[in-house]
């Protein structure tokens, strides 16, 4: 959990196996940053921390299953932090204003 100097929660994430059993060496992570904290590096810090935790927990890789193609900020950040787009899911996200848009699967080895 990320907190501001007053102790208010400004971001959080989850980290879990992406699949049970034989796929459990790859983790999945999801992040939420409060609107007022966006653009202040909170997502960057959480992503770096989550990768460290993934290594500590023995995961070999991290995968994001549904990165919305219109989320330019997230895509730019994930790429900057070493993730690659490994797949496109055509029309997989129903955007409230844009209708059906593509989503990406993004992946990074964390044990190398």
PDB file of N, CA, C and O in Angstrom, residues 28-108:
ATOM      1  N   UNK A  28       0.735 -12.404 -11.650  1.00  0.00           N
ATOM      2  CA  UNK A  28      -0.102 -11.354 -12.211  1.00  0.00           C
ATOM      3  C   UNK A  28      -0.177 -10.258 -11.164  1.00  0.00           C
ATOM      4  O   UNK A  28      -0.172 -10.534  -9.967  1.00  0.00           O
ATOM      5  N   UNK A  29      -0.227  -9.044 -11.616  1.00  0.00           N
ATOM      6  CA  UNK A  29      -0.269  -7.918 -10.695  1.00  0.00           C
ATOM      7  C   UNK A  29      -1.252  -6.886 -11.240  1.00  0.00           C
ATOM      8  O   UNK A  29      -1.366  -6.710 -12.452  1.00  0.00           O
ATOM      9  N   UNK A  30      -1.969  -6.232 -10.351  1.00  0.00           N
ATOM     10  CA  UNK A  30      -2.875  -5.158 -10.727  1.00  0.00           C
ATOM     11  C   UNK A  30      -2.678  -3.986  -9.777  1.00  0.00           C
ATOM     12  O   UNK A  30      -2.440  -4.183  -8.584  1.00  0.00           O
ATOM     13  N   UNK A  31      -2.759  -2.785 -10.309  1.00  0.00           N
ATOM     14  CA  UNK A  31      -2.456  -1.578  -9.556  1.00  0.00           C
ATOM     15  C   UNK A  31      -3.622  -0.597  -9.586  1.00  0.00           C
ATOM     16  O   UNK A  31      -4.324  -0.499 -10.590  1.00  0.00           O
ATOM     17  N   UNK A  32      -3.780   0.147  -8.496  1.00  0.00           N
ATOM     18  CA  UNK A  32      -4.762   1.234  -8.425  1.00  0.00           C
ATOM     19  C   UNK A  32      -4.065   2.422  -7.787  1.00  0.00           C
ATOM     20  O   UNK A  32      -3.436   2.279  -6.734  1.00  0.00           O
ATOM     21  N   UNK A  33      -4.162   3.582  -8.430  1.00  0.00           N
ATOM     22  CA  UNK A  33      -3.608   4.825  -7.899  1.00  0.00           C
ATOM     23  C   UNK A  33      -4.748   5.830  -7.813  1.00  0.00           C
ATOM     24  O   UNK A  33      -5.530   5.967  -8.752  1.00  0.00           O
ATOM     25  N   UNK A  34      -4.840   6.532  -6.693  1.00  0.00           N
ATOM     26  CA  UNK A  34      -5.896   7.531  -6.531  1.00  0.00           C
ATOM     27  C   UNK A  34      -5.725   8.641  -7.561  1.00  0.00           C
ATOM     28  O   UNK A  34      -4.605   8.939  -7.998  1.00  0.00           O
ATOM     29  N   UNK A  35      -6.830   9.240  -7.954  1.00  0.00           N
ATOM     30  CA  UNK A  35      -6.788  10.316  -8.949  1.00  0.00           C
ATOM     31  C   UNK A  35      -5.842  11.436  -8.537  1.00  0.00           C
ATOM     32  O   UNK A  35      -5.081  11.950  -9.353  1.00  0.00           O
ATOM     33  N   UNK A  36      -5.863  11.802  -7.264  1.00  0.00           N
ATOM     34  CA  UNK A  36      -5.029  12.934  -6.823  1.00  0.00           C
ATOM     35  C   UNK A  36      -3.549  12.611  -6.788  1.00  0.00           C
ATOM     36  O   UNK A  36      -2.710  13.510  -6.762  1.00  0.00           O
ATOM     37  N   UNK A  37      -3.190  11.321  -6.839  1.00  0.00           N
ATOM     38  CA  UNK A  37      -1.785  10.928  -6.810  1.00  0.00           C
ATOM     39  C   UNK A  37      -1.225  10.617  -8.193  1.00  0.00           C
ATOM     40  O   UNK A  37      -0.032  10.374  -8.336  1.00  0.00           O
ATOM     41  N   UNK A  38      -2.060  10.630  -9.218  1.00  0.00           N
ATOM     42  CA  UNK A  38      -1.586  10.302 -10.566  1.00  0.00           C
ATOM     43  C   UNK A  38      -0.543  11.322 -11.024  1.00  0.00           C
ATOM     44  O   UNK A  38      -0.636  12.501 -10.738  1.00  0.00           O
ATOM     45  N   UNK A  39       0.461  10.819 -11.722  1.00  0.00           N
ATOM     46  CA  UNK A  39       1.506  11.679 -12.240  1.00  0.00           C
ATOM     47  C   UNK A  39       2.596  12.021 -11.248  1.00  0.00           C
ATOM     48  O   UNK A  39       3.455  12.857 -11.527  1.00  0.00           O
ATOM     49  N   UNK A  40       2.597  11.368 -10.087  1.00  0.00           N
ATOM     50  CA  UNK A  40       3.593  11.648  -9.053  1.00  0.00           C
ATOM     51  C   UNK A  40       4.519  10.462  -8.795  1.00  0.00           C
ATOM     52  O   UNK A  40       5.186  10.420  -7.762  1.00  0.00           O
ATOM     53  N   UNK A  41       4.529   9.473  -9.686  1.00  0.00           N
ATOM     54  CA  UNK A  41       5.451   8.358  -9.564  1.00  0.00           C
ATOM     55  C   UNK A  41       4.992   7.203  -8.696  1.00  0.00           C
ATOM     56  O   UNK A  41       5.765   6.268  -8.454  1.00  0.00           O
ATOM     57  N   UNK A  42       3.748   7.246  -8.240  1.00  0.00           N
ATOM     58  CA  UNK A  42       3.253   6.188  -7.358  1.00  0.00           C
ATOM     59  C   UNK A  42       3.203   4.843  -8.086  1.00  0.00           C
ATOM     60  O   UNK A  42       3.655   3.823  -7.550  1.00  0.00           O
ATOM     61  N   UNK A  43       2.687   4.827  -9.307  1.00  0.00           N
ATOM     62  CA  UNK A  43       2.611   3.571 -10.072  1.00  0.00           C
ATOM     63  C   UNK A  43       4.008   3.026 -10.349  1.00  0.00           C
ATOM     64  O   UNK A  43       4.231   1.809 -10.268  1.00  0.00           O
ATOM     65  N   UNK A  44       4.948   3.900 -10.639  1.00  0.00           N
ATOM     66  CA  UNK A  44       6.321   3.453 -10.872  1.00  0.00           C
ATOM     67  C   UNK A  44       6.879   2.771  -9.632  1.00  0.00           C
ATOM     68  O   UNK A  44       7.429   1.667  -9.711  1.00  0.00           O
ATOM     69  N   UNK A  45       6.736   3.415  -8.487  1.00  0.00           N
ATOM     70  CA  UNK A  45       7.244   2.840  -7.242  1.00  0.00           C
ATOM     71  C   UNK A  45       6.572   1.509  -6.926  1.00  0.00           C
ATOM     72  O   UNK A  45       7.238   0.550  -6.498  1.00  0.00           O
ATOM     73  N   UNK A  46       5.258   1.422  -7.136  1.00  0.00           N
ATOM     74  CA  UNK A  46       4.556   0.172  -6.854  1.00  0.00           C
ATOM     75  C   UNK A  46       4.979  -0.931  -7.815  1.00  0.00           C
ATOM     76  O   UNK A  46       5.134  -2.088  -7.411  1.00  0.00           O
ATOM     77  N   UNK A  47       5.183  -0.584  -9.091  1.00  0.00           N
ATOM     78  CA  UNK A  47       5.600  -1.601 -10.057  1.00  0.00           C
ATOM     79  C   UNK A  47       6.989  -2.120  -9.714  1.00  0.00           C
ATOM     80  O   UNK A  47       7.228  -3.333  -9.742  1.00  0.00           O
ATOM     81  N   UNK A  48       7.900  -1.230  -9.380  1.00  0.00           N
ATOM     82  CA  UNK A  48       9.243  -1.657  -8.985  1.00  0.00           C
ATOM     83  C   UNK A  48       9.166  -2.535  -7.735  1.00  0.00           C
ATOM     84  O   UNK A  48       9.788  -3.604  -7.672  1.00  0.00           O
ATOM     85  N   UNK A  49       8.391  -2.109  -6.752  1.00  0.00           N
ATOM     86  CA  UNK A  49       8.243  -2.888  -5.520  1.00  0.00           C
ATOM     87  C   UNK A  49       7.626  -4.251  -5.809  1.00  0.00           C
ATOM     88  O   UNK A  49       8.081  -5.276  -5.287  1.00  0.00           O
ATOM     89  N   UNK A  50       6.598  -4.289  -6.649  1.00  0.00           N
ATOM     90  CA  UNK A  50       5.934  -5.561  -6.940  1.00  0.00           C
ATOM     91  C   UNK A  50       6.875  -6.526  -7.650  1.00  0.00           C
ATOM     92  O   UNK A  50       6.818  -7.740  -7.416  1.00  0.00           O
ATOM     93  N   UNK A  51       7.765  -6.018  -8.497  1.00  0.00           N
ATOM     94  CA  UNK A  51       8.742  -6.892  -9.156  1.00  0.00           C
ATOM     95  C   UNK A  51       9.731  -7.463  -8.132  1.00  0.00           C
ATOM     96  O   UNK A  51      10.089  -8.640  -8.205  1.00  0.00           O
ATOM     97  N   UNK A  52      10.148  -6.636  -7.195  1.00  0.00           N
ATOM     98  CA  UNK A  52      11.032  -7.125  -6.130  1.00  0.00           C
ATOM     99  C   UNK A  52      10.329  -8.199  -5.299  1.00  0.00           C
ATOM    100  O   UNK A  52      10.931  -9.221  -4.943  1.00  0.00           O
ATOM    101  N   UNK A  53       9.068  -7.963  -4.993  1.00  0.00           N
ATOM    102  CA  UNK A  53       8.293  -8.950  -4.234  1.00  0.00           C
ATOM    103  C   UNK A  53       8.113 -10.233  -5.036  1.00  0.00           C
ATOM    104  O   UNK A  53       8.176 -11.331  -4.486  1.00  0.00           O
ATOM    105  N   UNK A  54       7.894 -10.105  -6.338  1.00  0.00           N
ATOM    106  CA  UNK A  54       7.742 -11.290  -7.189  1.00  0.00           C
ATOM    107  C   UNK A  54       8.999 -12.150  -7.135  1.00  0.00           C
ATOM    108  O   UNK A  54       8.925 -13.374  -6.994  1.00  0.00           O
ATOM    109  N   UNK A  55      10.149 -11.513  -7.223  1.00  0.00           N
ATOM    110  CA  UNK A  55      11.419 -12.242  -7.130  1.00  0.00           C
ATOM    111  C   UNK A  55      11.546 -12.887  -5.755  1.00  0.00           C
ATOM    112  O   UNK A  55      11.876 -14.069  -5.630  1.00  0.00           O
ATOM    113  N   UNK A  56      11.258 -12.124  -4.709  1.00  0.00           N
ATOM    114  CA  UNK A  56      11.362 -12.647  -3.346  1.00  0.00           C
ATOM    115  C   UNK A  56      10.460 -13.861  -3.138  1.00  0.00           C
ATOM    116  O   UNK A  56      10.819 -14.812  -2.452  1.00  0.00           O
ATOM    117  N   UNK A  57       9.299 -13.849  -3.777  1.00  0.00           N
ATOM    118  CA  UNK A  57       8.335 -14.941  -3.627  1.00  0.00           C
ATOM    119  C   UNK A  57       8.611 -16.116  -4.571  1.00  0.00           C
ATOM    120  O   UNK A  57       7.899 -17.115  -4.540  1.00  0.00           O
ATOM    121  N   UNK A  58       9.623 -15.986  -5.433  1.00  0.00           N
ATOM    122  CA  UNK A  58      10.023 -17.091  -6.287  1.00  0.00           C
ATOM    123  C   UNK A  58       9.385 -17.133  -7.658  1.00  0.00           C
ATOM    124  O   UNK A  58       9.532 -18.127  -8.381  1.00  0.00           O
ATOM    125  N   UNK A  59       8.691 -16.084  -8.059  1.00  0.00           N
ATOM    126  CA  UNK A  59       8.116 -16.052  -9.407  1.00  0.00           C
ATOM    127  C   UNK A  59       9.227 -15.848 -10.431  1.00  0.00           C
ATOM    128  O   UNK A  59      10.239 -15.203 -10.155  1.00  0.00           O
ATOM    129  N   UNK A  60       9.037 -16.380 -11.621  1.00  0.00           N
ATOM    130  CA  UNK A  60      10.015 -16.244 -12.702  1.00  0.00           C
ATOM    131  C   UNK A  60       9.656 -15.125 -13.663  1.00  0.00           C
ATOM    132  O   UNK A  60      10.533 -14.630 -14.375  1.00  0.00           O
ATOM    133  N   UNK A  61       8.383 -14.753 -13.703  1.00  0.00           N
ATOM    134  CA  UNK A  61       7.941 -13.728 -14.658  1.00  0.00           C
ATOM    135  C   UNK A  61       6.680 -13.066 -14.135  1.00  0.00           C
ATOM    136  O   UNK A  61       6.023 -13.578 -13.220  1.00  0.00           O
ATOM    137  N   UNK A  62       6.369 -11.927 -14.747  1.00  0.00           N
ATOM    138  CA  UNK A  62       5.159 -11.190 -14.399  1.00  0.00           C
ATOM    139  C   UNK A  62       4.385 -10.936 -15.700  1.00  0.00           C
ATOM    140  O   UNK A  62       4.978 -10.617 -16.729  1.00  0.00           O
ATOM    141  N   UNK A  63       3.078 -11.112 -15.627  1.00  0.00           N
ATOM    142  CA  UNK A  63       2.231 -10.926 -16.808  1.00  0.00           C
ATOM    143  C   UNK A  63       1.037 -10.068 -16.458  1.00  0.00           C
ATOM    144  O   UNK A  63       0.392 -10.272 -15.432  1.00  0.00           O
ATOM    145  N   UNK A  64       0.771  -9.090 -17.316  1.00  0.00           N
ATOM    146  CA  UNK A  64      -0.457  -8.291 -17.213  1.00  0.00           C
ATOM    147  C   UNK A  64      -1.400  -8.807 -18.293  1.00  0.00           C
ATOM    148  O   UNK A  64      -1.076  -8.786 -19.473  1.00  0.00           O
ATOM    149  N   UNK A  65      -2.552  -9.274 -17.893  1.00  0.00           N
ATOM    150  CA  UNK A  65      -3.465  -9.952 -18.815  1.00  0.00           C
ATOM    151  C   UNK A  65      -4.338  -9.026 -19.644  1.00  0.00           C
ATOM    152  O   UNK A  65      -4.831  -9.425 -20.694  1.00  0.00           O
ATOM    153  N   UNK A  66      -4.559  -7.791 -19.173  1.00  0.00           N
ATOM    154  CA  UNK A  66      -5.513  -6.929 -19.868  1.00  0.00           C
ATOM    155  C   UNK A  66      -5.113  -5.469 -19.676  1.00  0.00           C
ATOM    156  O   UNK A  66      -5.624  -4.791 -18.798  1.00  0.00           O
ATOM    157  N   UNK A  67      -4.173  -5.007 -20.489  1.00  0.00           N
ATOM    158  CA  UNK A  67      -3.768  -3.603 -20.461  1.00  0.00           C
ATOM    159  C   UNK A  67      -4.524  -2.930 -21.598  1.00  0.00           C
ATOM    160  O   UNK A  67      -4.317  -3.248 -22.775  1.00  0.00           O
ATOM    161  N   UNK A  68      -5.402  -2.009 -21.251  1.00  0.00           N
ATOM    162  CA  UNK A  68      -6.274  -1.374 -22.249  1.00  0.00           C
ATOM    163  C   UNK A  68      -5.425  -0.540 -23.208  1.00  0.00           C
ATOM    164  O   UNK A  68      -4.597   0.278 -22.786  1.00  0.00           O
ATOM    165  N   UNK A  69      -5.634  -0.736 -24.486  1.00  0.00           N
ATOM    166  CA  UNK A  69      -4.800  -0.112 -25.518  1.00  0.00           C
ATOM    167  C   UNK A  69      -4.874   1.412 -25.511  1.00  0.00           C
ATOM    168  O   UNK A  69      -3.963   2.070 -26.015  1.00  0.00           O
ATOM    169  N   UNK A  70      -5.916   1.968 -24.948  1.00  0.00           N
ATOM    170  CA  UNK A  70      -6.051   3.429 -24.901  1.00  0.00           C
ATOM    171  C   UNK A  70      -5.395   4.041 -23.664  1.00  0.00           C
ATOM    172  O   UNK A  70      -5.351   5.260 -23.533  1.00  0.00           O
ATOM    173  N   UNK A  71      -4.866   3.203 -22.772  1.00  0.00           N
ATOM    174  CA  UNK A  71      -4.219   3.680 -21.557  1.00  0.00           C
ATOM    175  C   UNK A  71      -2.735   3.950 -21.850  1.00  0.00           C
ATOM    176  O   UNK A  71      -1.847   3.209 -21.433  1.00  0.00           O
ATOM    177  N   UNK A  72      -2.492   5.041 -22.590  1.00  0.00           N
ATOM    178  CA  UNK A  72      -1.143   5.356 -23.050  1.00  0.00           C
ATOM    179  C   UNK A  72      -0.139   5.495 -21.907  1.00  0.00           C
ATOM    180  O   UNK A  72       1.001   5.066 -22.030  1.00  0.00           O
ATOM    181  N   UNK A  73      -0.558   6.109 -20.800  1.00  0.00           N
ATOM    182  CA  UNK A  73       0.346   6.295 -19.673  1.00  0.00           C
ATOM    183  C   UNK A  73       0.823   4.983 -19.105  1.00  0.00           C
ATOM    184  O   UNK A  73       2.024   4.803 -18.831  1.00  0.00           O
ATOM    185  N   UNK A  74      -0.096   4.038 -18.898  1.00  0.00           N
ATOM    186  CA  UNK A  74       0.279   2.730 -18.351  1.00  0.00           C
ATOM    187  C   UNK A  74       1.176   1.976 -19.327  1.00  0.00           C
ATOM    188  O   UNK A  74       2.191   1.402 -18.918  1.00  0.00           O
ATOM    189  N   UNK A  75       0.834   1.984 -20.587  1.00  0.00           N
ATOM    190  CA  UNK A  75       1.637   1.258 -21.581  1.00  0.00           C
ATOM    191  C   UNK A  75       3.050   1.831 -21.636  1.00  0.00           C
ATOM    192  O   UNK A  75       4.034   1.089 -21.641  1.00  0.00           O
ATOM    193  N   UNK A  76       3.149   3.143 -21.649  1.00  0.00           N
ATOM    194  CA  UNK A  76       4.465   3.797 -21.663  1.00  0.00           C
ATOM    195  C   UNK A  76       5.277   3.401 -20.420  1.00  0.00           C
ATOM    196  O   UNK A  76       6.451   3.057 -20.514  1.00  0.00           O
ATOM    197  N   UNK A  77       4.632   3.420 -19.247  1.00  0.00           N
ATOM    198  CA  UNK A  77       5.325   3.077 -18.009  1.00  0.00           C
ATOM    199  C   UNK A  77       5.752   1.616 -17.989  1.00  0.00           C
ATOM    200  O   UNK A  77       6.892   1.296 -17.662  1.00  0.00           O
ATOM    201  N   UNK A  78       4.845   0.704 -18.339  1.00  0.00           N
ATOM    202  CA  UNK A  78       5.187  -0.723 -18.299  1.00  0.00           C
ATOM    203  C   UNK A  78       6.336  -1.009 -19.255  1.00  0.00           C
ATOM    204  O   UNK A  78       7.243  -1.780 -18.925  1.00  0.00           O
ATOM    205  N   UNK A  79       6.315  -0.392 -20.451  1.00  0.00           N
ATOM    206  CA  UNK A  79       7.428  -0.593 -21.390  1.00  0.00           C
ATOM    207  C   UNK A  79       8.726  -0.044 -20.814  1.00  0.00           C
ATOM    208  O   UNK A  79       9.781  -0.676 -20.932  1.00  0.00           O
ATOM    209  N   UNK A  80       8.667   1.139 -20.207  1.00  0.00           N
ATOM    210  CA  UNK A  80       9.859   1.740 -19.594  1.00  0.00           C
ATOM    211  C   UNK A  80      10.442   0.825 -18.521  1.00  0.00           C
ATOM    212  O   UNK A  80      11.664   0.758 -18.349  1.00  0.00           O
ATOM    213  N   UNK A  81       9.582   0.092 -17.821  1.00  0.00           N
ATOM    214  CA  UNK A  81      10.020  -0.803 -16.754  1.00  0.00           C
ATOM    215  C   UNK A  81      10.307  -2.223 -17.245  1.00  0.00           C
ATOM    216  O   UNK A  81      10.449  -3.144 -16.447  1.00  0.00           O
ATOM    217  N   UNK A  82      10.388  -2.402 -18.576  1.00  0.00           N
ATOM    218  CA  UNK A  82      10.866  -3.659 -19.131  1.00  0.00           C
ATOM    219  C   UNK A  82       9.832  -4.644 -19.637  1.00  0.00           C
ATOM    220  O   UNK A  82      10.183  -5.751 -20.034  1.00  0.00           O
ATOM    221  N   UNK A  83       8.562  -4.274 -19.642  1.00  0.00           N
ATOM    222  CA  UNK A  83       7.526  -5.178 -20.128  1.00  0.00           C
ATOM    223  C   UNK A  83       7.389  -5.061 -21.643  1.00  0.00           C
ATOM    224  O   UNK A  83       7.544  -3.977 -22.206  1.00  0.00           O
ATOM    225  N   UNK A  84       7.077  -6.182 -22.269  1.00  0.00           N
ATOM    226  CA  UNK A  84       6.818  -6.224 -23.707  1.00  0.00           C
ATOM    227  C   UNK A  84       5.368  -6.582 -23.955  1.00  0.00           C
ATOM    228  O   UNK A  84       4.775  -7.371 -23.200  1.00  0.00           O
ATOM    229  N   UNK A  85       4.813  -6.042 -25.017  1.00  0.00           N
ATOM    230  CA  UNK A  85       3.487  -6.477 -25.472  1.00  0.00           C
ATOM    231  C   UNK A  85       3.694  -7.792 -26.211  1.00  0.00           C
ATOM    232  O   UNK A  85       4.432  -7.844 -27.194  1.00  0.00           O
ATOM    233  N   UNK A  86       3.074  -8.852 -25.709  1.00  0.00           N
ATOM    234  CA  UNK A  86       3.250 -10.171 -26.317  1.00  0.00           C
ATOM    235  C   UNK A  86       1.977 -10.664 -27.000  1.00  0.00           C
ATOM    236  O   UNK A  86       1.988 -11.728 -27.616  1.00  0.00           O
ATOM    237  N   UNK A  87       0.917  -9.895 -26.881  1.00  0.00           N
ATOM    238  CA  UNK A  87      -0.324 -10.280 -27.534  1.00  0.00           C
ATOM    239  C   UNK A  87      -1.321  -9.146 -27.541  1.00  0.00           C
ATOM    240  O   UNK A  87      -1.268  -8.245 -26.700  1.00  0.00           O
ATOM    241  N   UNK A  88      -2.211  -9.183 -28.518  1.00  0.00           N
ATOM    242  CA  UNK A  88      -3.300  -8.214 -28.624  1.00  0.00           C
ATOM    243  C   UNK A  88      -4.610  -8.966 -28.599  1.00  0.00           C
ATOM    244  O   UNK A  88      -4.787  -9.960 -29.315  1.00  0.00           O
ATOM    245  N   UNK A  89      -5.530  -8.502 -27.756  1.00  0.00           N
ATOM    246  CA  UNK A  89      -6.863  -9.089 -27.644  1.00  0.00           C
ATOM    247  C   UNK A  89      -7.834  -8.120 -28.316  1.00  0.00           C
ATOM    248  O   UNK A  89      -8.215  -7.099 -27.740  1.00  0.00           O
ATOM    249  N   UNK A  90      -8.225  -8.401 -29.563  1.00  0.00           N
ATOM    250  CA  UNK A  90      -9.056  -7.467 -30.322  1.00  0.00           C
ATOM    251  C   UNK A  90     -10.419  -7.228 -29.666  1.00  0.00           C
ATOM    252  O   UNK A  90     -11.148  -8.177 -29.373  1.00  0.00           O
ATOM    253  N   UNK A  91     -10.719  -5.951 -29.409  1.00  0.00           N
ATOM    254  CA  UNK A  91     -12.027  -5.582 -28.862  1.00  0.00           C
ATOM    255  C   UNK A  91     -12.334  -6.165 -27.498  1.00  0.00           C
ATOM    256  O   UNK A  91     -13.495  -6.292 -27.125  1.00  0.00           O
ATOM    257  N   UNK A  92     -11.322  -6.500 -26.714  1.00  0.00           N
ATOM    258  CA  UNK A  92     -11.537  -7.211 -25.446  1.00  0.00           C
ATOM    259  C   UNK A  92     -11.975  -6.318 -24.292  1.00  0.00           C
ATOM    260  O   UNK A  92     -12.342  -6.818 -23.241  1.00  0.00           O
ATOM    261  N   UNK A  93     -11.934  -5.005 -24.483  1.00  0.00           N
ATOM    262  CA  UNK A  93     -12.312  -4.090 -23.400  1.00  0.00           C
ATOM    263  C   UNK A  93     -13.432  -3.176 -23.882  1.00  0.00           C
ATOM    264  O   UNK A  93     -13.345  -2.595 -24.967  1.00  0.00           O
ATOM    265  N   UNK A  94     -14.474  -3.072 -23.070  1.00  0.00           N
ATOM    266  CA  UNK A  94     -15.608  -2.196 -23.427  1.00  0.00           C
ATOM    267  C   UNK A  94     -15.391  -0.858 -22.727  1.00  0.00           C
ATOM    268  O   UNK A  94     -15.760  -0.676 -21.573  1.00  0.00           O
ATOM    269  N   UNK A  95     -14.796   0.070 -23.450  1.00  0.00           N
ATOM    270  CA  UNK A  95     -14.494   1.395 -22.917  1.00  0.00           C
ATOM    271  C   UNK A  95     -15.799   2.190 -22.786  1.00  0.00           C
ATOM    272  O   UNK A  95     -16.629   2.163 -23.691  1.00  0.00           O
ATOM    273  N   UNK A  96     -16.004   2.897 -21.671  1.00  0.00           N
ATOM    274  CA  UNK A  96     -17.275   3.601 -21.472  1.00  0.00           C
ATOM    275  C   UNK A  96     -17.552   4.706 -22.489  1.00  0.00           C
ATOM    276  O   UNK A  96     -18.716   5.033 -22.742  1.00  0.00           O
ATOM    277  N   UNK A  97     -16.500   5.271 -23.107  1.00  0.00           N
ATOM    278  CA  UNK A  97     -16.716   6.327 -24.102  1.00  0.00           C
ATOM    279  C   UNK A  97     -16.367   5.895 -25.523  1.00  0.00           C
ATOM    280  O   UNK A  97     -16.979   6.350 -26.480  1.00  0.00           O
ATOM    281  N   UNK A  98     -15.386   5.025 -25.659  1.00  0.00           N
ATOM    282  CA  UNK A  98     -14.877   4.659 -26.984  1.00  0.00           C
ATOM    283  C   UNK A  98     -15.451   3.363 -27.524  1.00  0.00           C
ATOM    284  O   UNK A  98     -15.142   2.978 -28.647  1.00  0.00           O
ATOM    285  N   UNK A  99     -16.238   2.680 -26.736  1.00  0.00           N
ATOM    286  CA  UNK A  99     -16.770   1.392 -27.177  1.00  0.00           C
ATOM    287  C   UNK A  99     -15.713   0.305 -27.037  1.00  0.00           C
ATOM    288  O   UNK A  99     -14.830   0.382 -26.187  1.00  0.00           O
ATOM    289  N   UNK A 100     -15.794  -0.708 -27.870  1.00  0.00           N
ATOM    290  CA  UNK A 100     -14.872  -1.842 -27.771  1.00  0.00           C
ATOM    291  C   UNK A 100     -13.497  -1.455 -28.316  1.00  0.00           C
ATOM    292  O   UNK A 100     -13.377  -1.019 -29.455  1.00  0.00           O
ATOM    293  N   UNK A 101     -12.480  -1.613 -27.467  1.00  0.00           N
ATOM    294  CA  UNK A 101     -11.097  -1.313 -27.861  1.00  0.00           C
ATOM    295  C   UNK A 101     -10.236  -2.530 -27.546  1.00  0.00           C
ATOM    296  O   UNK A 101     -10.615  -3.399 -26.762  1.00  0.00           O
ATOM    297  N   UNK A 102      -9.078  -2.575 -28.165  1.00  0.00           N
ATOM    298  CA  UNK A 102      -8.153  -3.685 -27.945  1.00  0.00           C
ATOM    299  C   UNK A 102      -7.549  -3.634 -26.542  1.00  0.00           C
ATOM    300  O   UNK A 102      -7.524  -2.583 -25.897  1.00  0.00           O
ATOM    301  N   UNK A 103      -7.057  -4.758 -26.104  1.00  0.00           N
ATOM    302  CA  UNK A 103      -6.287  -4.846 -24.869  1.00  0.00           C
ATOM    303  C   UNK A 103      -5.021  -5.634 -25.180  1.00  0.00           C
ATOM    304  O   UNK A 103      -4.984  -6.435 -26.116  1.00  0.00           O
ATOM    305  N   UNK A 104      -3.995  -5.361 -24.401  1.00  0.00           N
ATOM    306  CA  UNK A 104      -2.716  -6.030 -24.601  1.00  0.00           C
ATOM    307  C   UNK A 104      -2.409  -6.973 -23.445  1.00  0.00           C
ATOM    308  O   UNK A 104      -2.795  -6.728 -22.302  1.00  0.00           O
ATOM    309  N   UNK A 105      -1.676  -8.034 -23.762  1.00  0.00           N
ATOM    310  CA  UNK A 105      -1.048  -8.879 -22.756  1.00  0.00           C
ATOM    311  C   UNK A 105       0.408  -8.435 -22.723  1.00  0.00           C
ATOM    312  O   UNK A 105       1.067  -8.358 -23.772  1.00  0.00           O
ATOM    313  N   UNK A 106       0.897  -8.112 -21.523  1.00  0.00           N
ATOM    314  CA  UNK A 106       2.280  -7.643 -21.373  1.00  0.00           C
ATOM    315  C   UNK A 106       3.016  -8.585 -20.431  1.00  0.00           C
ATOM    316  O   UNK A 106       2.425  -9.123 -19.490  1.00  0.00           O
ATOM    317  N   UNK A 107       4.312  -8.772 -20.687  1.00  0.00           N
ATOM    318  CA  UNK A 107       5.076  -9.823 -20.010  1.00  0.00           C
ATOM    319  C   UNK A 107       6.509  -9.361 -19.753  1.00  0.00           C
ATOM    320  O   UNK A 107       7.094  -8.640 -20.558  1.00  0.00           O
ATOM    321  N   UNK A 108       7.064  -9.828 -18.621  1.00  0.00           N
ATOM    322  CA  UNK A 108       8.463  -9.552 -18.293  1.00  0.00           C
ATOM    323  C   UNK A 108       9.019 -10.679 -17.438  1.00  0.00           C
ATOM    324  O   UNK A 108       8.385 -11.098 -16.471  1.00  0.00           O
TER     325      UNK A 108
END
